[in-house]
Amino acid sequence: MGIQIDLDKCSGCGECVPACPFGLLEVVDDKVQLKEGCTLCGACQEACAFEAITIETVPEAEAADESYRGVWVFAEQRNGKLKGVAYELLSRGRELADTLKTELGAVCFGHDVAEINLLAAYGADKVYLVDSPELADNQEDSYTRQLVELIQQYKPEIVLAGATSLGRAFIPRVSAILGTGLTADCTGLDIDTENRLLRQTRPTFGGNIMATIICPTKRPQMSTVRPRVFKKNEPDTSRKGQVIKLDFARERITSRTKLLNFVEDLTETVKIEDADIIVSGGRGLGKPENFKLIEELAAVMGAAVGSSRPPVDEGWIPYSHQVGQTGKTVCPKLYVACGVSGSVQHMAGMQTSETIIAINNDPHAPIFEIATYGIVGDLFQVVPMLIEKLKEK
Amino acid sequence: MEYFLTEEQKTIKSLARRIAEERILPVRAELDEKEEFPWAIIKDLADADMFRVFIPEEYEGLGGGCFELCLVVEELSRVCSAVAVSYAATALGCFTLTEYGTEAQKQKYLPDIASGRKLAAFALTEPTAGSDASAIRTTAEKVDGGYMLNGTKQFITNGGEAEIYTVIALTDKTKGARGASALLVEKDTPGFSFGKKEKKMGIRASATRELIFRDCLVPEENLIGKEGAGFILTMKLFDKSRPGIGAQAMGVAQGALEAAVDYTRQRIQFGQPLISLPVVQNILADMAIQVEAARALVYAAARTVDSGVKKFSEESAMAKVFASDIAMKVTTDAVQICGGAGYMRDYPLEKMMRDAKITQIYEGANEVLRNAIAIELRKRRARTE
Amino acid sequence: MNIVVCLKQVPGTTEVKIDPQTNTLIRQGIENIINPFDTYALEEGVRLKEQHGGRVTAISMGPPQAEEALKEAISRGADEAILLSDPAFAGADTWATAYTLSRAINKLGQYDIIICGRQTLDGDTGQVGPELAEMLEIPFIAYVSKIEEIADRSMRVQRMVEEGYEVIESPLPAVITVVKAINVPRLPSLRGIMKSKSAVIPAWAVKEIDADPGRVGLAGSATKVIKVFFPQRVHRSEIFQGDLKSQTECLIGKLRDAGLV
């Protein structure tokens, strides 16, 4: 079952061999052979020009329940403040709802949540608000069961939520209870209008392979999306949405877990290896005091502070910030190198960063060879300008 | 080259390599720079059961022999000799106990060493007694309840970090070499203190200190073997442990060889990688031959030690002398062919060269061992005439 | 305490690179490894056992070669292991995987805590843990960075959130997923390796775990992969021109477009 290789069609070209992420294919005597362990991911089927490989699909036992309509966005809040990802998802959700010619709903749980009207401003036609002291602490037991009840009552066909530490923890529980499919960390969402299906695209293997996924028969189709994947539109405060206030079902729903305490992270404990954005300073800073500039830029960007070797050696910044061959190896989404020349040793520690920005007044600095974007200029002029412009938004 | 290791020996060797690459490699430069004792790695080695390798099964060990010890030391030394010697010195510090101790002594001390909870050390050398071991002056005067230790030991590996010390001291000053005995002394015994930590050329993360005994009372039951057997026990100990030093030397040479090959493959000069140049190839080939020859000799000596034969001092000495001499040559050549980079502390080569030197000096200076080998040659030929 | 650790064997993805010329995977001998996050789960389980007594059972759903990962788990302190292996399990999405694991765990009998890693290297979803908890109808806590206290019927843990951490009390049994910050996993020990070599790891199929064949594997998956492709990656080095002010503005524009600021 599962995967079939038609040896008559197989030409032995071997194109499928490198396509298999698990290395399970090999060409023996001009025909391909498959080792054990196939997960039916379909990469080989994709690669075969001779249609020799088929992944058997199990025929659907049932059709999707057509009574499910509407796109919902779970609007996450903490301590009464809505999170940016809610607006981002509403922006994209609005487009999906328009394509499906259906309504966009925002679901919000909490207590004394501020600025609820913004949910409509970002596109929600309806806002389902459950405001209750029991929901103030984001206790996932309550959130899970309350969302399940709402979905069972209102039957949206699509539910989106932020892939935050809350979202990634409780949304799977909702999908498990409902017996429906959930796709995590989607980077792309669009509609297959012919079949009224949500096409969910997400990275696997650390982003080396992309997969597009559908949930053909179960409802709702659920996805989580990381913050900053979608951009939020300009809010239209003239837009009005219907706020539906619902009572928390406290007779039915209690939380088994209890929040005893919340400890805020006051120090910058973003370990640079885990940071999405790193701003690094190098010898070009000239003086220890000038690291303040780097710290300021990092703060504005929500970034961790890194360093090449010379500042660490000089004692301007602790060794834990050092990036490079004798420091840490990092691979953030964005690496901003200020006054860093880009020695081989430093580049060894950061060259796999997704986007690299270099700011240096030496046009021949090696860092420019690996930078995605570069500014040849005095960092003491450029960095303050960056800070100012970023603060504006 | 294939050495036909058993499954168990392969497991020991590959686990030691894994620990070396995952836990030691990332911190070796920092440990060397700060001259910091590698306690975190000692714990990793203990958790992995590495200290059990050289302890008999009856005392919570795995019952391995000299060969298994060499496998571990080789792999650790390939990455960092300082860690390797801290491990090996513990073996050195408890072998006398293992071979000649009483049941009670072994039950008391060996399980803690097997679990890695306590480290051991061996103390013979003194300011006046290096190669001339019989010139020791530390005394262990028999008194009521035990032995009163007075004197100073010098250059003791693991000094200050170990909890269990095998100390060679004179129980009878009148009998010269026959007047020394081996005693087990625990850290924190009143009258036992440590001198400053020595600043060394190499193996800088390893702790080397003076042991100072001022009216230190050691219980009677801590005597190992008989009074007066001290030097005999020491000779037998070194015969058994020398292949381990050979392994330490061969390991660092192996590490240097690999680092040199890696560097010369990617360093481009005159339009090609250095490794394309015949002069570099010749040097690397000699290095590789020397490392392999050392390995074969060390393994052969270790297997001989484990085989049960009564005498193996010559084999053991040969392995140590050869391996340490080639280690010095290989690490020096490695620095040379890596040029300026080889000299820089950013690269591991100069540390390997600094680390290799000691293997020619301690546990029997090579000159002394050569003398001993020559004397054996002469005796053997004399017997056949 | 009876501790269950769920783990998955994954390809060692650090070896997987994309050849920019052909846009295909370059594999330098892909080695299979225990999903790194699961090693933290296993280590935490072993520590709990060392502190409170009990047993650690490692369980994994996978093809026959996943047995290697379970043997490694034993060499790192698990007392026993079970492999869930059946062609019918192939092609499972997280729901079907969680269902399969839940059937097997039910068969184990009494358990106090189930520990999973926060996500896998290949799937990255982090969904199996929470879904498993719902199927077993027990509490779930994600992103645990420290177990402060644990007793017979309850535990108190630190759960990481973006802004800091929450201290949460939960009854047992429960499922938790753990993050890297929780511990430093030990390496295998020699005795552990010897034990793993002689360990017999039972392989359970659909029948042994009393599973509904329609809810496992591809058949039981609500989601289906319809396309797999390699993302286009183009490396361009763009050095801006013009006066510094407009260069800065240009840069910020690019960063905004990419959603990076």
Tab-separated table of N, CA, C and O in Angstrom, chain C residues 6 20 29-30 39 55 66 111 185 199 202 207 234:
chain	number	residue	atom	x	y	z
C	6	CYS	N	8.186	9.789	24.723
C	6	CYS	CA	7.899	9.550	23.308
C	6	CYS	C	9.037	10.136	22.490
C	6	CYS	O	9.405	11.279	22.686
C	20	PRO	N	22.567	24.649	-4.881
C	20	PRO	CA	21.956	25.818	-5.519
C	20	PRO	C	21.833	25.673	-7.043
C	20	PRO	O	20.963	26.263	-7.650
C	29	GLY	N	25.623	11.212	3.228
C	29	GLY	CA	25.315	10.074	4.085
C	29	GLY	C	24.414	10.439	5.242
C	29	GLY	O	24.849	10.579	6.355
C	30	ILE	N	23.158	10.616	4.964
C	30	ILE	CA	22.231	10.987	6.036
C	30	ILE	C	22.236	9.932	7.119
C	30	ILE	O	22.002	8.762	6.881
C	39	THR	N	15.845	14.127	23.044
C	39	THR	CA	16.906	13.740	23.972
C	39	THR	C	16.765	14.507	25.279
C	39	THR	O	17.114	14.004	26.349
C	55	ARG	N	10.549	3.663	36.607
C	55	ARG	CA	11.042	3.152	35.325
C	55	ARG	C	10.793	4.175	34.228
C	55	ARG	O	9.797	4.898	34.267
C	66	ALA	N	13.836	2.432	13.225
C	66	ALA	CA	13.690	3.290	14.406
C	66	ALA	C	14.096	2.567	15.676
C	66	ALA	O	14.274	3.190	16.735
C	111	TYR	N	0.749	4.929	34.302
C	111	TYR	CA	1.865	5.824	34.052
C	111	TYR	C	1.603	7.119	34.824
C	111	TYR	O	0.456	7.455	35.107
C	185	PRO	N	21.411	16.887	28.110
C	185	PRO	CA	21.310	15.434	28.063
C	185	PRO	C	22.665	14.776	28.212
C	185	PRO	O	23.665	15.252	27.666
C	199	ALA	N	19.242	-5.624	24.690
C	199	ALA	CA	17.826	-5.356	24.967
C	199	ALA	C	16.946	-5.921	23.868
C	199	ALA	O	17.286	-5.851	22.689
C	202	PRO	N	10.217	-4.968	21.840
C	202	PRO	CA	9.058	-5.505	21.131
C	202	PRO	C	8.560	-4.523	20.077
C	202	PRO	O	8.649	-3.302	20.252
C	207	LYS	N	-2.602	-4.615	15.442
C	207	LYS	CA	-3.314	-5.616	16.248
C	207	LYS	C	-2.946	-5.513	17.727
C	207	LYS	O	-3.809	-5.506	18.597
C	234	VAL	N	17.744	32.438	-3.930
C	234	VAL	CA	18.704	33.122	-4.813
C	234	VAL	C	19.555	34.039	-3.966
C	234	VAL	O	19.031	34.844	-3.196
